[in-house]
Coordinates of C-alpha atoms in Angstrom, one line a residue:
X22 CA 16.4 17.6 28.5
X23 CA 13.0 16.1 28.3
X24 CA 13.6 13.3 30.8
X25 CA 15.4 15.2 33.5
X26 CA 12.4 17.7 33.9
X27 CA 9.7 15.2 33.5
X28 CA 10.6 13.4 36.9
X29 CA 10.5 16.6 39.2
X30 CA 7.5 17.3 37.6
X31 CA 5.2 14.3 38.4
X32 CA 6.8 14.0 41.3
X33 CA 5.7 17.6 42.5
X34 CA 3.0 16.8 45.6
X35 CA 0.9 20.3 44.0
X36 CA -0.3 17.9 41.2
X37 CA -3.0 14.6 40.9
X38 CA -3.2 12.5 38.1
X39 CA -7.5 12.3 37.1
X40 CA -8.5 8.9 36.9
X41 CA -11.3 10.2 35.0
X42 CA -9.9 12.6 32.3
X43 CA -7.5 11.5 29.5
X44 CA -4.1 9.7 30.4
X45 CA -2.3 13.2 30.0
X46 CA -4.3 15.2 31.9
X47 CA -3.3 16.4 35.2
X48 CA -5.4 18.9 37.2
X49 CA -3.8 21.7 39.8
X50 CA -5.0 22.4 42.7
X51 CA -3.8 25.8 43.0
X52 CA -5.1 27.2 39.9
X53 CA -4.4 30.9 39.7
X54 CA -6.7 33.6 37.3
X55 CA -4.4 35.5 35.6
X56 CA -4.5 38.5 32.8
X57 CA -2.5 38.2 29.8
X58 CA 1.3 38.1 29.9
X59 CA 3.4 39.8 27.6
X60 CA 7.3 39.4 28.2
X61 CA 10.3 41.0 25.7
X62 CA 13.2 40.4 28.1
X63 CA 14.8 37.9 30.8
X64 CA 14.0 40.8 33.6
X65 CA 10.4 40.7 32.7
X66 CA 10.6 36.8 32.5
X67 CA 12.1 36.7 36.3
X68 CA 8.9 38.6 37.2
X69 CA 6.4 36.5 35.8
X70 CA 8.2 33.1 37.2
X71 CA 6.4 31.4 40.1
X72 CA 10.0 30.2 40.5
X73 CA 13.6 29.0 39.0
X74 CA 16.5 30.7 38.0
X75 CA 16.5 30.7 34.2
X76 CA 18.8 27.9 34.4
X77 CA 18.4 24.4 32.2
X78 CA 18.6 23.0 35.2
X79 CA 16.2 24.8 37.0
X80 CA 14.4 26.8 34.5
X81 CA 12.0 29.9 35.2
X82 CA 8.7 27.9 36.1
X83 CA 5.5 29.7 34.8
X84 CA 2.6 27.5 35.9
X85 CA -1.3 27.2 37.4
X86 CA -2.6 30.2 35.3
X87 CA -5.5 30.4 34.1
X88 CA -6.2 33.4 31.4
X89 CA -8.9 34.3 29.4
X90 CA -8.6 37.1 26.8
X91 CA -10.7 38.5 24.1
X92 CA -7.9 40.8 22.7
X93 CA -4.4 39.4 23.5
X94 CA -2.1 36.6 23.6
X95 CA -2.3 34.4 26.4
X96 CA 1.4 34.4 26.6
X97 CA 3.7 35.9 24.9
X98 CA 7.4 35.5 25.1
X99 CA 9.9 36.8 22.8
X100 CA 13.7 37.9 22.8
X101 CA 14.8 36.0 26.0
X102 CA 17.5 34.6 26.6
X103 CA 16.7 32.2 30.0
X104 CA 15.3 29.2 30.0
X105 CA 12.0 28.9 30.7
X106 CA 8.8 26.3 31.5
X107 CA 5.1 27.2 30.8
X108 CA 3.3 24.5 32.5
X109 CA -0.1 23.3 34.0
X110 CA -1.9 26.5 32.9
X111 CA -5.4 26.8 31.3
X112 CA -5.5 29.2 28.6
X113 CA -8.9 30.5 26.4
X114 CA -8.1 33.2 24.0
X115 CA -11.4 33.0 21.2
X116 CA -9.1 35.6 18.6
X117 CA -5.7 35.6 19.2
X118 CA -3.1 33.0 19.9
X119 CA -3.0 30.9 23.0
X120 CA 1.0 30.9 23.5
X121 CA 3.3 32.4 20.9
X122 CA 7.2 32.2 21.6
X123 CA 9.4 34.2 19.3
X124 CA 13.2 34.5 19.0
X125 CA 13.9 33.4 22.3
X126 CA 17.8 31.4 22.7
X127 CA 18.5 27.9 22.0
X128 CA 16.9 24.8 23.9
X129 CA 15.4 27.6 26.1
X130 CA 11.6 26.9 25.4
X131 CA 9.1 24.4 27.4
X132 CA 5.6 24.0 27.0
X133 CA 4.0 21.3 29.5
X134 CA 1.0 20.3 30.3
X135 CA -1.4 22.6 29.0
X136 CA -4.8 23.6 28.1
X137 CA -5.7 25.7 25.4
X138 CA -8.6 27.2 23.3
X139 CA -7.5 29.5 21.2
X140 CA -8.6 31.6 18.1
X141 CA -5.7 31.9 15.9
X142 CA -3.1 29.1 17.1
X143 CA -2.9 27.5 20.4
X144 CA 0.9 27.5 20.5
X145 CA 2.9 29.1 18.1
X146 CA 6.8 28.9 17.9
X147 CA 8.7 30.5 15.2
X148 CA 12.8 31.2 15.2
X149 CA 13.2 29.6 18.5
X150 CA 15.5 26.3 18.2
X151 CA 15.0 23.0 20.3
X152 CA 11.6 23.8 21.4
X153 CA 10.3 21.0 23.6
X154 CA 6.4 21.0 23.6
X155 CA 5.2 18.2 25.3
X156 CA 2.2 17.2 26.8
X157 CA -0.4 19.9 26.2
X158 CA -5.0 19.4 25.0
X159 CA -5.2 22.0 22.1
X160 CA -8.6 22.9 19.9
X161 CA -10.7 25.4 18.5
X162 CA -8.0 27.3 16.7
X163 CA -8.8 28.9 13.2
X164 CA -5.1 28.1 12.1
X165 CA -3.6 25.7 13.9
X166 CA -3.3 24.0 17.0
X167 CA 0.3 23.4 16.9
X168 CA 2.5 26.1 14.7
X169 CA 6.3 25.9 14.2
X170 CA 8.1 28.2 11.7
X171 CA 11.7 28.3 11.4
X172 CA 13.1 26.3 13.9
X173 CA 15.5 23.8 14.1
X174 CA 15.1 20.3 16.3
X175 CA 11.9 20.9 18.0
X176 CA 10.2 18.5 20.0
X177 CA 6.6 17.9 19.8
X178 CA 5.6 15.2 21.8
X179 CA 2.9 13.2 23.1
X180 CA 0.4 16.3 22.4
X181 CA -3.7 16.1 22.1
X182 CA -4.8 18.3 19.5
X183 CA -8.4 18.4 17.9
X184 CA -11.2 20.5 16.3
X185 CA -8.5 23.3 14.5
X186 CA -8.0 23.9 10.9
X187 CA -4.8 21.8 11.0
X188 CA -3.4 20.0 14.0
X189 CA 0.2 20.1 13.8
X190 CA 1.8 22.9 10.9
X191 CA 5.0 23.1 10.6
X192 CA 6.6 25.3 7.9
X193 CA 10.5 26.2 6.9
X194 CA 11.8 24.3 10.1
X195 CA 14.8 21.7 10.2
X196 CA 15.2 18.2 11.9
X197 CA 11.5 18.7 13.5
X198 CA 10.7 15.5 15.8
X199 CA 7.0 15.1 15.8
X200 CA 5.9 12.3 18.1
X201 CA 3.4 10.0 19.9
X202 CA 0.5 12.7 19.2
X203 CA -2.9 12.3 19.2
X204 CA -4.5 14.6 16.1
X205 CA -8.1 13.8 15.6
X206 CA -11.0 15.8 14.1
X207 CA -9.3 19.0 12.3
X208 CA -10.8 20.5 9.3
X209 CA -7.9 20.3 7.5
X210 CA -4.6 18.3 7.6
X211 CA -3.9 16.3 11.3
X212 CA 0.1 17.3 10.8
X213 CA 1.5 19.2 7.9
X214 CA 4.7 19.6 7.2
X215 CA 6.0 22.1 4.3
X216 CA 9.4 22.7 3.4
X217 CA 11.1 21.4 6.4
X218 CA 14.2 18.5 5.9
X219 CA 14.5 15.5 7.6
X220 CA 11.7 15.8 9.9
X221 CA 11.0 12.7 11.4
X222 CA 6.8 11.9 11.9
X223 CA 6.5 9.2 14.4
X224 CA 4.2 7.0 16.6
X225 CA 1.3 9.8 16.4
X226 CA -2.1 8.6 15.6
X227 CA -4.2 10.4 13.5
X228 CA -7.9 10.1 13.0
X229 CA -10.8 11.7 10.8
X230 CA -8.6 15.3 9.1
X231 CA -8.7 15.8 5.8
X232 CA -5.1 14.5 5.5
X233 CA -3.9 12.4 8.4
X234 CA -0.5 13.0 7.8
X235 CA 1.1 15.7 4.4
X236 CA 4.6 16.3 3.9
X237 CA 4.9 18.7 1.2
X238 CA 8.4 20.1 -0.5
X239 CA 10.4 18.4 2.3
X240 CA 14.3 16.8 1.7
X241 CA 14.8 13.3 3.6
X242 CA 11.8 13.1 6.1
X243 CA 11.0 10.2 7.8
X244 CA 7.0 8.8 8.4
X245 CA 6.9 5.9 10.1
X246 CA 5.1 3.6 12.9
X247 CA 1.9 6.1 12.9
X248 CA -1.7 4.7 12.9
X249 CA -4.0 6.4 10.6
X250 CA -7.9 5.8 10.8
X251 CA -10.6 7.6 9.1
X252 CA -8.9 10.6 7.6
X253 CA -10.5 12.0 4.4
X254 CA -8.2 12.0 1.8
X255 CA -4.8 10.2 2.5
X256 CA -4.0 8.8 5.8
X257 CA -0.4 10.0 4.8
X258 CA 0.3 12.3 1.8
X259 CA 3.8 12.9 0.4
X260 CA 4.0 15.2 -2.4
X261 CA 6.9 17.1 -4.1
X262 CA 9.7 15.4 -1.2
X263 CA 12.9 13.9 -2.0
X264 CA 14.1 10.6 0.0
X265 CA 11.2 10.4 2.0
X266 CA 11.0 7.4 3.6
X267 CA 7.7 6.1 4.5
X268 CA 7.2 2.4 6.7
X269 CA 5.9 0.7 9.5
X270 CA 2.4 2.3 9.3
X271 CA -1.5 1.1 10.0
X272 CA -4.3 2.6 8.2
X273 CA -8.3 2.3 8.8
X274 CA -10.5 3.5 6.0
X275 CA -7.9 5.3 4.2
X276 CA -4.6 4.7 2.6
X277 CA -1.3 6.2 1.1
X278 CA -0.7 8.9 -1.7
X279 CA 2.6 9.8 -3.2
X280 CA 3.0 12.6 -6.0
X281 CA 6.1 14.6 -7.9
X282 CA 5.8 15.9 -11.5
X283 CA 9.6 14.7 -11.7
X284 CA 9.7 11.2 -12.0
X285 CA 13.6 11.1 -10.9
X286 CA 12.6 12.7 -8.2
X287 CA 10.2 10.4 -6.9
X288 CA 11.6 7.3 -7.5
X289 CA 14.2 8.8 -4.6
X290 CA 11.2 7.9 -2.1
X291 CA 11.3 4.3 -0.1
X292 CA 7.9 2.7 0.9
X293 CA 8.0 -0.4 3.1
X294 CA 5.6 -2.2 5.0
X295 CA 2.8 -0.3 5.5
X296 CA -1.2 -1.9 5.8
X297 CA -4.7 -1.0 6.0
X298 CA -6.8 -3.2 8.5
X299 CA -3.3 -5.4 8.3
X300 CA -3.0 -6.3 4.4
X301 CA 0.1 -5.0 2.7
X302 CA -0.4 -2.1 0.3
X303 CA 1.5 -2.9 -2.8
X304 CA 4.4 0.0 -3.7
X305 CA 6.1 -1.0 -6.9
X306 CA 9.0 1.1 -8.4
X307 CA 10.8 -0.1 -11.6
X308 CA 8.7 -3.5 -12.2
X309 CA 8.7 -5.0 -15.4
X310 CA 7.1 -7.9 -17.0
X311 CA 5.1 -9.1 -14.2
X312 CA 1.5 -10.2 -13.6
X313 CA 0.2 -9.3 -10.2
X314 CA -2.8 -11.7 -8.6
X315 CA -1.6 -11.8 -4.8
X316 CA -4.4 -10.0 -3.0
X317 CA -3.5 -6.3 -1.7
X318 CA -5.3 -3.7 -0.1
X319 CA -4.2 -0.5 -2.4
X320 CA -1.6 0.1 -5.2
X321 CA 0.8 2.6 -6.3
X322 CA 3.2 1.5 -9.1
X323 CA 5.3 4.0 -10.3
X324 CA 7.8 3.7 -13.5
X325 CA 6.6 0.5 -14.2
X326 CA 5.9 -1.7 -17.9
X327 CA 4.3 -4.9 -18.6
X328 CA 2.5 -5.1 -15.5
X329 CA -0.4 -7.0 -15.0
X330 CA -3.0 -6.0 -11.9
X331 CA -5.2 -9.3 -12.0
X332 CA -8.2 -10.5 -9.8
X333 CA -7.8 -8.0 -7.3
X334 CA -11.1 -8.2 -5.0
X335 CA -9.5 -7.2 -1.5
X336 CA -9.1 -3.8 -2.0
X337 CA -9.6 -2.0 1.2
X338 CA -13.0 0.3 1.5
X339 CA -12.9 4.3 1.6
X340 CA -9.6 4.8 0.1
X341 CA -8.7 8.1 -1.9
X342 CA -6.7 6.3 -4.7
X343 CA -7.4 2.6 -4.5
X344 CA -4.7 1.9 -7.6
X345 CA -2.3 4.6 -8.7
X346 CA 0.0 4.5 -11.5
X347 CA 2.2 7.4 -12.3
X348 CA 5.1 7.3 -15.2
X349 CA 4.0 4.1 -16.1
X350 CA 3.8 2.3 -19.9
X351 CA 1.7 -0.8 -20.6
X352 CA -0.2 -1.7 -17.3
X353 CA -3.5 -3.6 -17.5
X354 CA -6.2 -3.3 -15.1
X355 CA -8.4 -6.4 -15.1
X356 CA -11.1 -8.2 -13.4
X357 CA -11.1 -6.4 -10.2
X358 CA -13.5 -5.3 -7.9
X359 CA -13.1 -1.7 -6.0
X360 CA -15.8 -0.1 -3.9
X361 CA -16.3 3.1 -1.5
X362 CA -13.4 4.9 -3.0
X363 CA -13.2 8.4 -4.2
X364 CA -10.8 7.2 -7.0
X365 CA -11.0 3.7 -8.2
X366 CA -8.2 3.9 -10.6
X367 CA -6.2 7.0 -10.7
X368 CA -3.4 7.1 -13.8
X369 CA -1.1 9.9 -14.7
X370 CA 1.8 10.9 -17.0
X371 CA 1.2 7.0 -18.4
X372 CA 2.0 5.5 -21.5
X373 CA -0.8 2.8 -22.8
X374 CA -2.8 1.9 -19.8
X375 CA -5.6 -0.4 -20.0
X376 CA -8.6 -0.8 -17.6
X377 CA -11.1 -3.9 -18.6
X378 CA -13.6 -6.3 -17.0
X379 CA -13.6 -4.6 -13.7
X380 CA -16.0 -3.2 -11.3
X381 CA -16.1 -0.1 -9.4
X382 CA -19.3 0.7 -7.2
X383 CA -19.4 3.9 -4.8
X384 CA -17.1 6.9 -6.4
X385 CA -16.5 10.5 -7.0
X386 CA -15.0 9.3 -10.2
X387 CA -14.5 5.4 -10.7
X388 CA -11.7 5.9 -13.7
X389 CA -9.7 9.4 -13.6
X390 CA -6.5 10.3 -15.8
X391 CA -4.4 12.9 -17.0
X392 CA -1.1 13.1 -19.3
X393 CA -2.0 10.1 -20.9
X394 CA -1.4 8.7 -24.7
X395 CA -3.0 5.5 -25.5
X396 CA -5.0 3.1 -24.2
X397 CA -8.8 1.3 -23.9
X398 CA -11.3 1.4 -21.4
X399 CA -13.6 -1.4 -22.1
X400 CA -16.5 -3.7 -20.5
X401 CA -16.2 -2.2 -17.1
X402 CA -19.0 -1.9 -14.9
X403 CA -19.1 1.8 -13.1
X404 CA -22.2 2.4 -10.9
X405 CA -23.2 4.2 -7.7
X406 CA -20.9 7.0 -7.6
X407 CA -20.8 10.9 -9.2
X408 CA -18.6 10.1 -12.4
X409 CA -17.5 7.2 -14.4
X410 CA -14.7 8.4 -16.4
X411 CA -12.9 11.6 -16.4
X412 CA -10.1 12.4 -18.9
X413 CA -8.8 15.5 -16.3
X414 CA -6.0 16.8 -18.9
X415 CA -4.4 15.8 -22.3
X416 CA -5.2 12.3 -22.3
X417 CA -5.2 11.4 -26.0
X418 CA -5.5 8.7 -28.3
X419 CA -7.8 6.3 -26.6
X420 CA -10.6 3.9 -27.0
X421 CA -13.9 3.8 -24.3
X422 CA -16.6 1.1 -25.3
X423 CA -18.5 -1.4 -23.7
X424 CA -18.7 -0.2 -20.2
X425 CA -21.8 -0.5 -18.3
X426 CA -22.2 3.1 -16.5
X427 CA -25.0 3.7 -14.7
X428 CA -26.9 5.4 -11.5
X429 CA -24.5 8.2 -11.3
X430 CA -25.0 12.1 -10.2
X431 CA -22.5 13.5 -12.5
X432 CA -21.6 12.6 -16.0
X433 CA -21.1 9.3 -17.3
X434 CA -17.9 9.9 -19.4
X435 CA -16.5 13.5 -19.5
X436 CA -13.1 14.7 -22.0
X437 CA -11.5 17.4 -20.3
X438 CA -9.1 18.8 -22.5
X439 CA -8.3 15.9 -24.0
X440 CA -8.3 14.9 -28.2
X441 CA -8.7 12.3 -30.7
X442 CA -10.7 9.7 -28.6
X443 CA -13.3 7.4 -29.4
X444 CA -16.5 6.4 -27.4
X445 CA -18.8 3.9 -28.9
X446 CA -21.3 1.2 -28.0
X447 CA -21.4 2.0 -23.9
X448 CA -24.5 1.5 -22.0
X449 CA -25.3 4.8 -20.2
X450 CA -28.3 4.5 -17.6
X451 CA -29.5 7.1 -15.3
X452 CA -25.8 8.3 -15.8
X453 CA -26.0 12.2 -14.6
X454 CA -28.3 14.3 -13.6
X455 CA -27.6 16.8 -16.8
X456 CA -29.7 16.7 -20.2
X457 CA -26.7 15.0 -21.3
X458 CA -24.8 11.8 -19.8
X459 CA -21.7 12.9 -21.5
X460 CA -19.1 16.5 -21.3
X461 CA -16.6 17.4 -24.2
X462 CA -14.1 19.9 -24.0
X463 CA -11.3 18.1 -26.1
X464 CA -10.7 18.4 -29.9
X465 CA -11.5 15.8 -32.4
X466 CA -13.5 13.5 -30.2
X467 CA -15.5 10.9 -31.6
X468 CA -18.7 9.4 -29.3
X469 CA -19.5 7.3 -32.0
X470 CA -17.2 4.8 -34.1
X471 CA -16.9 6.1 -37.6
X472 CA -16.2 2.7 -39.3
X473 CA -19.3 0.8 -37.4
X474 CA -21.5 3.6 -37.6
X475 CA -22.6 2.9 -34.0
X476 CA -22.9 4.9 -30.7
X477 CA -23.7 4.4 -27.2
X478 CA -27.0 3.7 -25.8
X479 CA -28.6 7.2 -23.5
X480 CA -31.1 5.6 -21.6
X481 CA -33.0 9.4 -22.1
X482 CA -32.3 9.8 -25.5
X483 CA -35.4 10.4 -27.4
X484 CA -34.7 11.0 -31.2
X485 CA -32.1 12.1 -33.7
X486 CA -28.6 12.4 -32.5
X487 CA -27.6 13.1 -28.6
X488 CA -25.7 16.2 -27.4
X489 CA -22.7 16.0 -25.8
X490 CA -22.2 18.6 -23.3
X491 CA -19.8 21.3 -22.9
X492 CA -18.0 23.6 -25.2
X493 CA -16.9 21.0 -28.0
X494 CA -20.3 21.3 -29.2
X495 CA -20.2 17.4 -30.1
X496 CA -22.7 14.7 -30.9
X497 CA -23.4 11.0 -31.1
X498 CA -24.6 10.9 -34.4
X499 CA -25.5 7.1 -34.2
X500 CA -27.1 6.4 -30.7
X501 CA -28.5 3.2 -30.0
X502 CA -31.8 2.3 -29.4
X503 CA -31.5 -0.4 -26.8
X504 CA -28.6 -1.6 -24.4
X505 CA -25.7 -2.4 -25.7
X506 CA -24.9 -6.2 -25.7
X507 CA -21.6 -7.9 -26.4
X508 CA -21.9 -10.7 -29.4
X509 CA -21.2 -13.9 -27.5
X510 CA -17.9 -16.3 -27.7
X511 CA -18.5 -19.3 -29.5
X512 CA -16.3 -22.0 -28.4
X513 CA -16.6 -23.7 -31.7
X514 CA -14.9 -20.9 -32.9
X515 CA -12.6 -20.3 -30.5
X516 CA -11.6 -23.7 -31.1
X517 CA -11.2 -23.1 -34.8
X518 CA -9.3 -20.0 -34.8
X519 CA -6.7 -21.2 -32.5
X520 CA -6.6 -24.3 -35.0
X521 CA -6.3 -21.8 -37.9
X522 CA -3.5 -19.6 -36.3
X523 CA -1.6 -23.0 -35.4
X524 CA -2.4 -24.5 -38.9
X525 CA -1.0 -21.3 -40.8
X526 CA 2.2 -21.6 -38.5
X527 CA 3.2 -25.0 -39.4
X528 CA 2.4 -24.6 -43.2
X529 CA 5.4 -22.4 -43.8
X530 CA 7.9 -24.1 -41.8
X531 CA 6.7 -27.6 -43.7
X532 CA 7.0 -26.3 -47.2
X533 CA 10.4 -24.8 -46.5
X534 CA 11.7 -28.2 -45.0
X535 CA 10.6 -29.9 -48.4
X536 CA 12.3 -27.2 -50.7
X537 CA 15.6 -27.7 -48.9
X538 CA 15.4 -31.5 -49.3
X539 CA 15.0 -31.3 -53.3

């Protein structure tokens, strides 16, 4: 339907293409001021056409309005059964919605070619199936710019849509095609899409929203061949979604997220191919017993053991999650170098993760974790940022020492709700802004080790033991007086250790060879 009414349309001598306005753009030259129109029927529909007969072939043509309203819709149209094209009309409505269609018979709505400011939505659609809205410069909408609710196989297509809440919302909808868009600057999400199956998100490019792209609670949607610069958070988000496929698309200064509390569930999704500034993220599901040292520019492994992330100093800049694990058992973390991201590493629902000898500059928290059992965090250098490490929930069981954490605004380590862990002999300098560099909220936390007798060095302690903020009401009974500093490695007795482990290897095998030859 969309190909057989774009060619009358351009080729319609009332129109000009501006050479100096964006590609879409195309300016009457009959403009017409118009009040609001409000139409409940197909009589009241064949009043307000310029032309047509309510046909799909030669639909009732509304077109060349211009409307400005404080207190109503632009236009509204609801329980028609014709069909029916909005085009080429400017609309401004600063507290209502721009064009909301209701109810109105299948395939029946088009919405071409225009311009609207509006203070709720620009166009709104809800119960109306096969919607085609193609075309149209949207912005300044408190909701949305584009809003779809319960509709089956609409068409959004090719539309401009900036400075809203969110761009594109769709909500309870089914087979939505949402494509070649251009979402840029929305306080909120670019295109969301909330419990709506197989929606398929294509070839739009979204730039600097919170979200470029969410799909939230959605069965078998497709996100794919979209370019994603600048957004916030995630350039695409996909959260609580069964089979959703994700491939084929370019990110700039942001990256990819994925997130279900069921691991079944979300080892259902399929990630392929997708970069940032053209370097592969890495998606791993199900990888055992490998070591990882190929260069990549973000990393999600989920359900993975015995994984190695090595060497990893290509990580791309201004990422959300720069590595992600989720449902994962015995992954190190080691020797990489992470800047400008909001989350260096980001673990959850993880079984013995552990994060050494790397270095994380430029965070709102460099090392963040929840649902986790066991596990160090040691000799890691986290500067720059707000936090260094936050135990968000329940992680238990684990070891944080000789980390470097310094110039922060926040709190060098904080233990949310989480027990039995152990901090000992980090170096914390100018790490918070708080009389303390360190928040408890756990149970049976240690910030000293009880066997060494040693704590952490506070570079603004000043005598006697060091308070640990928050409502644990814990100490470090032991602080340290100057920096911490590692006891060096003697090769000499490197060298003899390994010549003691070998020497006590052979000795047993050697006296049981003899005994069996008396």
């Amino acid at each position: 339907m969309v190909l057989a009414f774009i060619v009358p349309l351009f080729a319609t001598d009332n129109y000009s293409v501006a050479s100096e306005k964006e590609p879409n753009t195309i300016i009457p030259s009959d403009i017409i001021f118009a009040d609001p129109i409000s139409i409940t029927s197909d009589l009241e529909l064949s009043a307000a056409a310029s032309s047509g007969i309510g046909s799909s072939g030669d639909p009732y043509i509304i077109e060349n309005l211009d409307i400005n309203s404080i207190d109503f819709d632009g236009i509204y149209i609801s329980g028609t059964s014709s069909h029916f094209l909005i085009r080429n009309c400017t609309i401004i409505t600063p507290n209502t919605y721009g064009i909301d269609i209701y109810n109105v018979a299948t395939g029946t709505a088009n919405v071409w070619n225009c311009s609207i400011t509006a203070g709720i939505s620009g166009i709104r659609v809800r119960n109306s199936n096969y919607p085609n809205i193609f075309n149209n410069t949207i912005d300044g909408c408190d909701t949305a710019g584009l809003e779809l609710s319960g509709c089956y196989s609409a068409d959004l297509y090719n539309n401009t849509i900036f400075d809203n809440h969110f761009g594109i919302y769709v909500i309870a909808c089914y087979h939505s095609n949402i494509y070649y868009n251009y979402v840029y600057d929305n306080a909120d999400d670019g295109i969301q899409v909330q419990d709506s199956d197989e929606t398929v998100i294509q070839y739009n490019t979204c730039n600097n929203n919170v979200d470029g792209i969410e799909v939230y609670s959605c069965y078998d949607p497709f996100v794919g061949n979209n370019w994603l610069n600048d957004n916030e958070l995630f350039g695409i988000y996909i959260r609580w979604s069964d089979y959703a496929r994700v491939g084929g698309n370019n990110f700039h200064a942001c990256g990819l997220g994925v997130y279900d509390g069921d691991k079944d569930k979300l080892l259902t999704l399929q990630v392929t191919s997708n970069y940032i500034d053209g370097s592969l993220i890495y998606y791993g599901e199900n990888v055992t017993d490998e070591n990882i040292w190929l260069r990549y520019s973000q990393f999600i492994l989920v359900n993975c053991s015995n994984v190695q992330i090595s060497s990893q100093d290509e990580l791309s800049l201004s990422l959300y999650q720069a590595i992600s694990l989720l449902f994962c058992e015995d992954i190190d973390v080691r020797f990489c170098f992470i800047n400008d991201a909001f989350y260096g590493i980001d673990y959850l629902h993880s079984v013995e993760i552990k994060i050494y000898n790397n270095t994380i500059d430029g965070f709102n928290s460099a090392i963040i974790c929840s649902n986790v059992t066991g596990g160090f965090i040691r000799e890691n250098v986290l500067a720059n940022g707000v936090t260094g490490v936050t135990f968000f929930d329940e992680v238990d069981n684990y070891s944080i020492y000789e980390n470097n954490l310094k110039d922060l605004t926040g709190y060098g380590i904080q233990l949310l709700n989480s027990d039995d862990n152990e901090v000992f002999h980090n170096n914390f300098i100018n790490a918070g802004v708080s009389a303390s560099y360190g928040y408890d909220s756990g149970a049976g936390n240690y910030w000293y080790n009880i066997t060494l007798l040693a704590g952490n060095y506070w570079s603004n302690w000043v005598a006697g033991s060091y308070a640990i903020d928050g409502p644990a009401g814990t100490f470090d009974m032991y602080p340290l007086s100057s920096p911490y500093v590692p006891p060096p490695i003697v090769p000499e007795l490197m060298n003899l250790s390994w010549f003691l482990i070998i020497l006590f290897s052979i000795v047993p095998a050697v006296l049981t060879y003899y005994k069996k030859r008396k």
